[in-house]
């Protein structure tokens, strides 16, 4: 039974790497946000708007406890998932947790080229986004570093760079 669980800040490449790793390993891939949206029939943004962050985090907690019971899966968590309730301890018990670590500058560049709407970044100027990233990384890093493995990710702006990261993770996890 394999469970590989990616954590890290938004824009670190958890979904990109998870999807690519699933292709080469044959494991099923689940993005936690997508899973939540399919189960709740609302977008993450709608859930944030309707229930606030606390309400969303409760749903997220319940859904990660459901999803991490699946076998032979790769899971991409939301950036805040490890930071609430017992989520990080639970994830470490459930599988191989991998922290995709990146500098604030790299995260900002990833978020700029990404196409996903990020509820926590809506209506922020580029300067505000950069400050927000730095502040949240300081708050979240103590949770992220509790992962079983840490992989530094550089700007993944080409398929070749993504493949290199996936190969590094495969070597690290012996898969």
Short mmCIF file of C-alpha atoms in Angstrom, two decimals:
data_model
loop_
_atom_site.label_atom_id
_atom_site.label_comp_id
_atom_site.label_asym_id
_atom_site.label_seq_id
_atom_site.Cartn_x
_atom_site.Cartn_y
_atom_site.Cartn_z
CA UNK A 1 0.00 0.00 0.00
CA UNK A 2 1.34 3.41 -0.98
CA UNK A 3 0.23 6.83 0.15
CA UNK A 4 2.34 9.77 -0.94
CA UNK A 5 1.15 13.08 0.45
CA UNK A 6 2.48 16.41 -0.81
CA UNK A 7 2.38 19.43 1.45
CA UNK A 8 3.77 22.93 1.10
CA UNK A 9 2.75 26.46 0.40
CA UNK A 10 0.31 27.31 -2.39
CA UNK A 11 2.16 27.53 -5.65
CA UNK A 12 4.92 25.13 -4.60
CA UNK A 13 3.87 22.66 -7.31
CA UNK A 14 2.07 20.03 -5.24
CA UNK A 15 -0.61 19.39 -7.86
CA UNK A 16 1.80 19.60 -10.79
CA UNK A 17 4.28 17.19 -9.20
CA UNK A 18 1.54 14.92 -7.87
CA UNK A 19 -0.10 14.62 -11.26
CA UNK A 20 3.23 13.95 -13.00
CA UNK A 21 4.27 11.37 -10.39
CA UNK A 22 0.92 9.60 -10.71
CA UNK A 23 1.46 9.26 -14.46
CA UNK A 24 4.78 7.46 -14.04
CA UNK A 25 3.83 5.31 -11.03
CA UNK A 26 0.29 4.36 -12.00
CA UNK A 27 -0.98 5.48 -8.58
CA UNK A 28 -4.27 7.38 -8.41
CA UNK A 29 -3.91 11.13 -7.92
CA UNK A 30 -6.16 13.31 -5.77
CA UNK A 31 -5.91 17.03 -5.28
CA UNK A 32 -7.55 17.74 -1.92
CA UNK A 33 -9.15 21.00 -3.10
CA UNK A 34 -10.62 19.25 -6.15
CA UNK A 35 -11.85 16.42 -3.94
CA UNK A 36 -13.52 18.89 -1.59
CA UNK A 37 -15.17 20.67 -4.52
CA UNK A 38 -16.51 17.42 -5.97
CA UNK A 39 -17.85 16.23 -2.61
CA UNK A 40 -19.29 19.56 -1.48
CA UNK A 41 -20.52 20.74 -4.92
CA UNK A 42 -19.01 24.18 -4.25
CA UNK A 43 -15.69 25.74 -5.19
CA UNK A 44 -13.09 26.33 -2.49
CA UNK A 45 -13.67 30.06 -2.98
CA UNK A 46 -17.43 29.62 -2.46
CA UNK A 47 -16.81 27.58 0.68
CA UNK A 48 -14.45 30.27 2.02
CA UNK A 49 -17.02 32.97 1.19
CA UNK A 50 -19.97 31.09 2.71
CA UNK A 51 -18.38 29.47 5.75
CA UNK A 52 -15.28 31.59 6.40
CA UNK A 53 -11.81 30.15 6.82
CA UNK A 54 -12.73 28.29 10.03
CA UNK A 55 -15.69 26.57 8.35
CA UNK A 56 -13.59 25.68 5.33
CA UNK A 57 -10.79 24.27 7.53
CA UNK A 58 -13.30 21.99 9.30
CA UNK A 59 -14.51 20.64 5.94
CA UNK A 60 -10.90 20.27 4.78
CA UNK A 61 -10.03 18.36 7.97
CA UNK A 62 -12.91 15.94 7.45
CA UNK A 63 -12.10 15.43 3.78
CA UNK A 64 -8.38 14.77 4.35
CA UNK A 65 -9.30 12.18 6.97
CA UNK A 66 -11.53 10.55 4.37
CA UNK A 67 -9.13 10.81 1.43
CA UNK A 68 -6.01 9.65 3.30
CA UNK A 69 -7.72 6.32 4.01
CA UNK A 70 -7.55 5.47 0.28
CA UNK A 71 -4.81 3.06 -0.76
CA UNK A 72 -2.21 3.44 -3.51
CA UNK A 73 -2.73 7.18 -3.92
CA UNK A 74 -0.86 10.41 -4.31
CA UNK A 75 -2.51 13.32 -2.53
CA UNK A 76 -1.83 17.01 -3.00
CA UNK A 77 -2.93 18.97 0.07
CA UNK A 78 -3.91 22.60 0.25
CA UNK A 79 -1.23 24.95 1.55
CA UNK A 80 -2.91 25.34 4.93
CA UNK A 81 -3.99 21.73 5.41
CA UNK A 82 -1.08 20.66 7.66
CA UNK A 83 -1.50 23.72 9.90
CA UNK A 84 -4.91 22.99 11.38
CA UNK A 85 -6.24 20.49 13.90
CA UNK A 86 -4.25 17.24 14.01
CA UNK A 87 -3.77 17.18 10.25
CA UNK A 88 0.04 17.01 10.15
CA UNK A 89 0.28 14.22 12.72
CA UNK A 90 -2.48 12.34 10.93
CA UNK A 91 -0.83 12.71 7.51
CA UNK A 92 2.50 11.46 8.86
CA UNK A 93 0.75 8.37 10.22
CA UNK A 94 -1.03 7.74 6.94
CA UNK A 95 1.84 7.81 4.48
CA UNK A 96 5.01 9.35 3.12
CA UNK A 97 4.68 13.09 3.56
CA UNK A 98 6.78 15.26 1.27
CA UNK A 99 7.24 18.98 1.85
CA UNK A 100 7.82 20.80 -1.43
CA UNK A 101 9.88 23.71 -0.22
CA UNK A 102 10.46 26.89 -2.18
CA UNK A 103 11.61 30.42 -1.47
CA UNK A 104 9.05 33.22 -1.27
CA UNK A 105 10.37 34.55 -4.59
CA UNK A 106 9.86 31.19 -6.34
CA UNK A 107 6.39 30.79 -4.82
CA UNK A 108 5.43 34.25 -6.03
CA UNK A 109 6.60 33.38 -9.56
CA UNK A 110 4.67 30.08 -9.50
CA UNK A 111 1.53 31.86 -8.33
CA UNK A 112 1.89 34.49 -11.07
CA UNK A 113 1.96 31.86 -13.81
CA UNK A 114 -0.71 29.67 -12.20
CA UNK A 115 -4.30 29.70 -13.38
CA UNK A 116 -6.01 28.82 -10.10
CA UNK A 117 -7.99 31.38 -8.12
CA UNK A 118 -6.51 31.54 -4.61
CA UNK A 119 -9.08 32.78 -2.09
CA UNK A 120 -6.42 34.08 0.32
CA UNK A 121 -4.82 36.20 -2.43
CA UNK A 122 -7.90 37.76 -4.01
CA UNK A 123 -7.78 41.58 -4.24
CA UNK A 124 -4.11 41.85 -3.20
CA UNK A 125 -1.54 43.88 -5.14
CA UNK A 126 1.68 42.11 -6.22
CA UNK A 127 3.51 43.74 -3.29
CA UNK A 128 0.81 42.64 -0.84
CA UNK A 129 0.96 39.09 -2.21
CA UNK A 130 4.72 38.97 -1.71
CA UNK A 131 4.41 40.21 1.89
CA UNK A 132 1.55 37.79 2.54
CA UNK A 133 3.61 34.84 1.27
CA UNK A 134 6.56 35.75 3.50
CA UNK A 135 4.36 36.18 6.59
CA UNK A 136 2.45 32.94 6.05
CA UNK A 137 5.61 30.96 5.38
CA UNK A 138 6.96 32.01 8.77
CA UNK A 139 3.71 30.81 10.37
CA UNK A 140 3.41 27.57 8.40
CA UNK A 141 7.02 26.42 8.21
CA UNK A 142 6.91 24.75 11.68
CA UNK A 143 4.17 22.45 10.35
CA UNK A 144 5.73 21.86 6.94
CA UNK A 145 9.11 20.81 8.34
CA UNK A 146 7.44 17.99 10.24
CA UNK A 147 7.00 16.12 6.94
CA UNK A 148 9.01 12.93 6.61
CA UNK A 149 10.79 14.27 3.52
CA UNK A 150 11.65 17.72 2.20
CA UNK A 151 12.37 18.47 -1.45
CA UNK A 152 13.56 21.85 -2.64
CA UNK A 153 11.70 22.84 -5.78
CA UNK A 154 12.92 25.43 -8.19
CA UNK A 155 10.83 27.36 -10.66
CA UNK A 156 9.02 24.62 -12.55
CA UNK A 157 8.41 26.50 -15.74
CA UNK A 158 9.31 23.70 -18.17
CA UNK A 159 8.32 20.07 -18.49
CA UNK A 160 11.98 19.09 -18.14
CA UNK A 161 12.26 20.81 -14.74
CA UNK A 162 9.06 19.08 -13.59
CA UNK A 163 10.45 15.72 -14.76
CA UNK A 164 13.68 16.29 -12.82
CA UNK A 165 11.70 17.03 -9.64
CA UNK A 166 9.55 13.93 -10.14
CA UNK A 167 12.65 11.77 -10.72
CA UNK A 168 14.22 13.17 -7.54
CA UNK A 169 11.10 12.30 -5.55
CA UNK A 170 10.98 8.80 -7.03
CA UNK A 171 14.59 8.26 -5.95
CA UNK A 172 13.91 9.68 -2.50
CA UNK A 173 10.89 7.44 -1.94
CA UNK A 174 12.34 4.40 -3.79
CA UNK A 175 9.39 4.13 -6.17
#
